[in-house]
Amino acid sequence: MILNRRHFVGAALAATSSALLARSTPLRRRTPSPLLPPRIPAAPRAAQQPALLAEARAALDVHASYIGRRDKIGLVDFALPSSERRFSLIDLEGGKVDHMWLVAHGKGSDLANTGYLQRFSNDPGSDASSRGAYVTATPYYGKHGRSQRLIGLDPDNNAALERAIVIHGASYVDPAWIDSRGRIGRSFGCFAVEDREVGRVMSALGEGRRVYAGKSV
């Protein structure tokens, strides 16, 4: 089999991202109250993230005509619990993970409020998260403050604009919730991040970059 430069670059980036994710520092937590149920162990990021990254890179090529900027992507691994930083900003050119953030999933994806995404949906009114490739569109100021529109590029998320699925900050995305409840809150399908981090997320992504959401397992 003949391996070209693209094969080597893709393999190197997957391996580098895996190593960096393995070394990322987990959120500090206090000992949970004995009245709370025991925490569910987090899925191992290092072993699973490269497969999702490869899936995201393949989608980047499929939707090349819609993507204005290919240097960085936002990768959301919904196989991880909401208590983990599962929204990664990946520098494709430098082969590294720049940042990792907490991000909420939709109420319709986790009806029992377990902290784990159970299902995806693209249906209006489902209040669920959708899998697939998005491209960042215009920022705006709405009821959640600074927000960023997203355009869904796949059949599984092409109703994103109709459903008003955006990136925004939320008070329920807070490490303090993890200390007291073992998880953060849920959105109505939006990629809700910490209020104090939404500006950083939006500045890092800008317009015309890709966000890819899926599950590594």
XYZ file of C-alpha atoms in Angstrom:
217
model
C 0.000 0.000 0.000
C 1.402 3.421 -0.951
C 1.122 5.996 1.810
C 1.158 9.626 0.729
C 1.925 12.722 2.788
C -1.713 13.181 3.692
C -1.833 9.764 5.372
C 1.210 10.622 7.492
C -0.118 14.068 8.465
C -3.513 12.655 9.444
C -1.945 9.887 11.527
C 0.430 12.294 13.245
C -2.370 14.717 14.109
C -4.550 11.947 15.554
C -1.678 10.661 17.697
C -0.740 14.164 18.894
C -4.324 15.049 19.796
C -4.654 11.752 21.675
C -1.536 12.411 23.739
C -2.541 15.972 24.560
C -6.027 14.948 25.607
C -4.578 12.265 27.847
C -2.481 14.880 29.643
C -5.294 17.439 30.060
C -5.965 18.343 33.671
C -9.416 17.288 34.960
C -11.675 19.717 36.772
C -11.073 19.903 40.495
C -13.969 18.573 42.508
C -14.850 18.512 46.163
C -16.030 15.305 47.791
C -19.725 14.861 46.839
C -22.411 14.909 49.480
C -23.263 11.402 50.746
C -26.875 12.152 49.803
C -25.928 12.246 46.123
C -25.648 9.079 43.997
C -22.109 7.925 43.199
C -20.463 9.478 40.159
C -20.412 7.503 36.942
C -16.787 7.040 35.816
C -15.851 9.157 32.811
C -15.097 7.455 29.528
C -11.368 7.378 28.739
C -10.704 10.271 26.366
C -7.270 9.314 25.074
C -8.330 5.967 23.593
C -11.501 7.249 21.929
C -10.924 10.799 20.682
C -8.724 9.956 17.660
C -11.541 7.996 16.005
C -13.923 10.947 16.363
C -11.242 13.318 15.087
C -10.743 11.126 12.010
C -14.521 11.194 11.447
C -14.511 14.989 11.758
C -11.599 15.350 9.331
C -13.394 13.199 6.761
C -16.485 15.395 7.094
C -14.290 18.470 6.633
C -13.341 17.190 3.178
C -16.939 16.286 2.319
C -18.125 19.814 3.152
C -15.044 21.638 1.855
C -17.091 24.039 -0.288
C -18.950 25.306 2.794
C -15.918 25.748 5.040
C -14.071 29.040 4.707
C -11.380 28.346 7.301
C -9.779 24.934 7.745
C -7.025 25.730 10.255
C -9.032 24.848 13.390
C -12.152 22.886 14.280
C -14.354 22.538 17.325
C -14.813 18.885 18.276
C -17.573 17.856 20.708
C -17.434 14.307 22.072
C -20.866 13.542 23.516
C -19.713 10.078 24.614
C -18.215 11.834 27.640
C -20.382 12.937 30.591
C -21.306 16.588 30.978
C -18.960 16.814 33.967
C -15.976 16.524 31.582
C -14.488 19.126 29.243
C -15.737 17.580 26.013
C -15.663 20.584 23.631
C -12.141 20.739 22.178
C -10.664 23.413 19.933
C -8.170 21.593 17.729
C -5.433 23.358 15.784
C -5.188 21.242 12.634
C -2.147 23.071 11.334
C -0.164 22.897 14.574
C -1.414 19.429 15.484
C -2.505 20.285 19.016
C -5.518 20.867 21.244
C -5.703 24.603 22.026
C -8.544 24.610 24.561
C -11.150 22.333 26.150
C -14.467 23.526 27.575
C -17.520 22.237 29.377
C -20.542 22.072 27.072
C -24.164 21.114 27.717
C -26.262 18.668 25.749
C -29.987 19.012 25.113
C -32.720 18.036 27.559
C -34.306 15.894 24.872
C -31.070 13.924 24.616
C -31.053 13.046 28.330
C -34.622 12.912 29.626
C -33.614 11.336 32.941
C -30.932 13.999 33.526
C -28.143 11.461 33.981
C -25.374 13.730 32.733
C -24.882 11.495 29.684
C -26.299 12.076 26.205
C -28.615 9.173 25.392
C -29.840 10.054 21.907
C -29.529 12.589 19.090
C -32.411 14.229 17.246
C -32.792 16.798 14.473
C -36.526 17.221 14.985
C -37.902 20.700 15.789
C -39.271 20.731 19.326
C -37.170 17.749 20.410
C -34.890 19.892 22.650
C -32.165 17.402 21.722
C -28.590 17.725 20.531
C -27.836 16.806 16.913
C -24.800 14.978 15.586
C -22.859 16.056 12.519
C -20.892 18.879 10.960
C -21.749 22.537 11.506
C -20.198 25.713 10.165
C -20.056 28.790 12.387
C -22.139 31.682 11.050
C -22.824 35.230 12.257
C -22.466 36.187 15.908
C -25.288 38.116 17.536
C -26.505 39.354 20.908
C -29.706 37.633 22.079
C -31.524 36.459 25.190
C -28.442 34.504 26.264
C -26.084 37.408 25.586
C -23.268 36.886 23.092
C -24.133 33.952 20.824
C -23.026 32.374 17.545
C -25.306 30.927 14.903
C -24.538 27.498 13.476
C -25.517 26.023 10.111
C -25.998 22.256 10.044
C -24.415 20.603 7.004
C -25.620 17.008 7.393
C -29.055 15.334 7.181
C -28.800 14.701 10.937
C -28.464 18.416 11.797
C -29.718 20.427 8.820
C -32.543 21.918 10.916
C -30.054 23.767 13.155
C -30.986 27.242 11.893
C -34.707 26.478 12.077
C -34.270 25.154 15.633
C -32.026 28.094 16.635
C -29.196 25.756 17.656
C -26.356 28.116 18.577
C -23.324 28.522 20.804
C -24.142 30.610 23.887
C -23.212 31.018 27.515
C -25.381 29.659 30.344
C -25.352 29.902 34.123
C -26.060 26.159 34.412
C -22.740 25.347 32.743
C -20.689 25.846 35.875
C -18.082 23.702 37.673
C -19.981 24.396 40.907
C -22.858 22.297 39.551
C -20.465 19.380 39.159
C -19.416 19.723 42.799
C -23.010 19.697 44.052
C -24.858 17.548 41.469
C -22.213 15.572 39.632
C -23.112 17.154 36.282
C -23.893 20.483 34.626
C -27.341 21.510 33.414
C -28.966 20.793 30.056
C -29.780 23.098 27.151
C -32.595 22.968 24.588
C -30.183 21.497 22.062
C -27.700 24.367 21.931
C -23.979 24.117 22.581
C -24.140 26.011 25.876
C -20.791 26.805 27.537
C -19.738 28.692 30.667
C -20.797 32.357 30.646
C -17.242 33.431 31.350
C -15.909 31.332 28.450
C -18.402 32.105 25.665
C -16.381 35.080 24.407
C -13.265 32.955 24.221
C -15.081 30.178 22.379
C -16.557 32.586 19.844
C -13.289 34.429 19.293
C -11.422 31.150 18.808
C -13.901 29.807 16.246
C -14.899 32.991 14.441
C -17.031 32.692 11.304
C -16.607 30.018 8.656
C -15.005 27.337 10.831
C -16.317 23.887 11.517
C -17.812 22.388 14.664
C -18.291 18.637 14.651
C -20.438 16.818 17.219
C -20.659 13.072 17.682
C -19.866 10.193 20.015
C -16.518 8.464 20.107
C -18.154 5.173 21.148
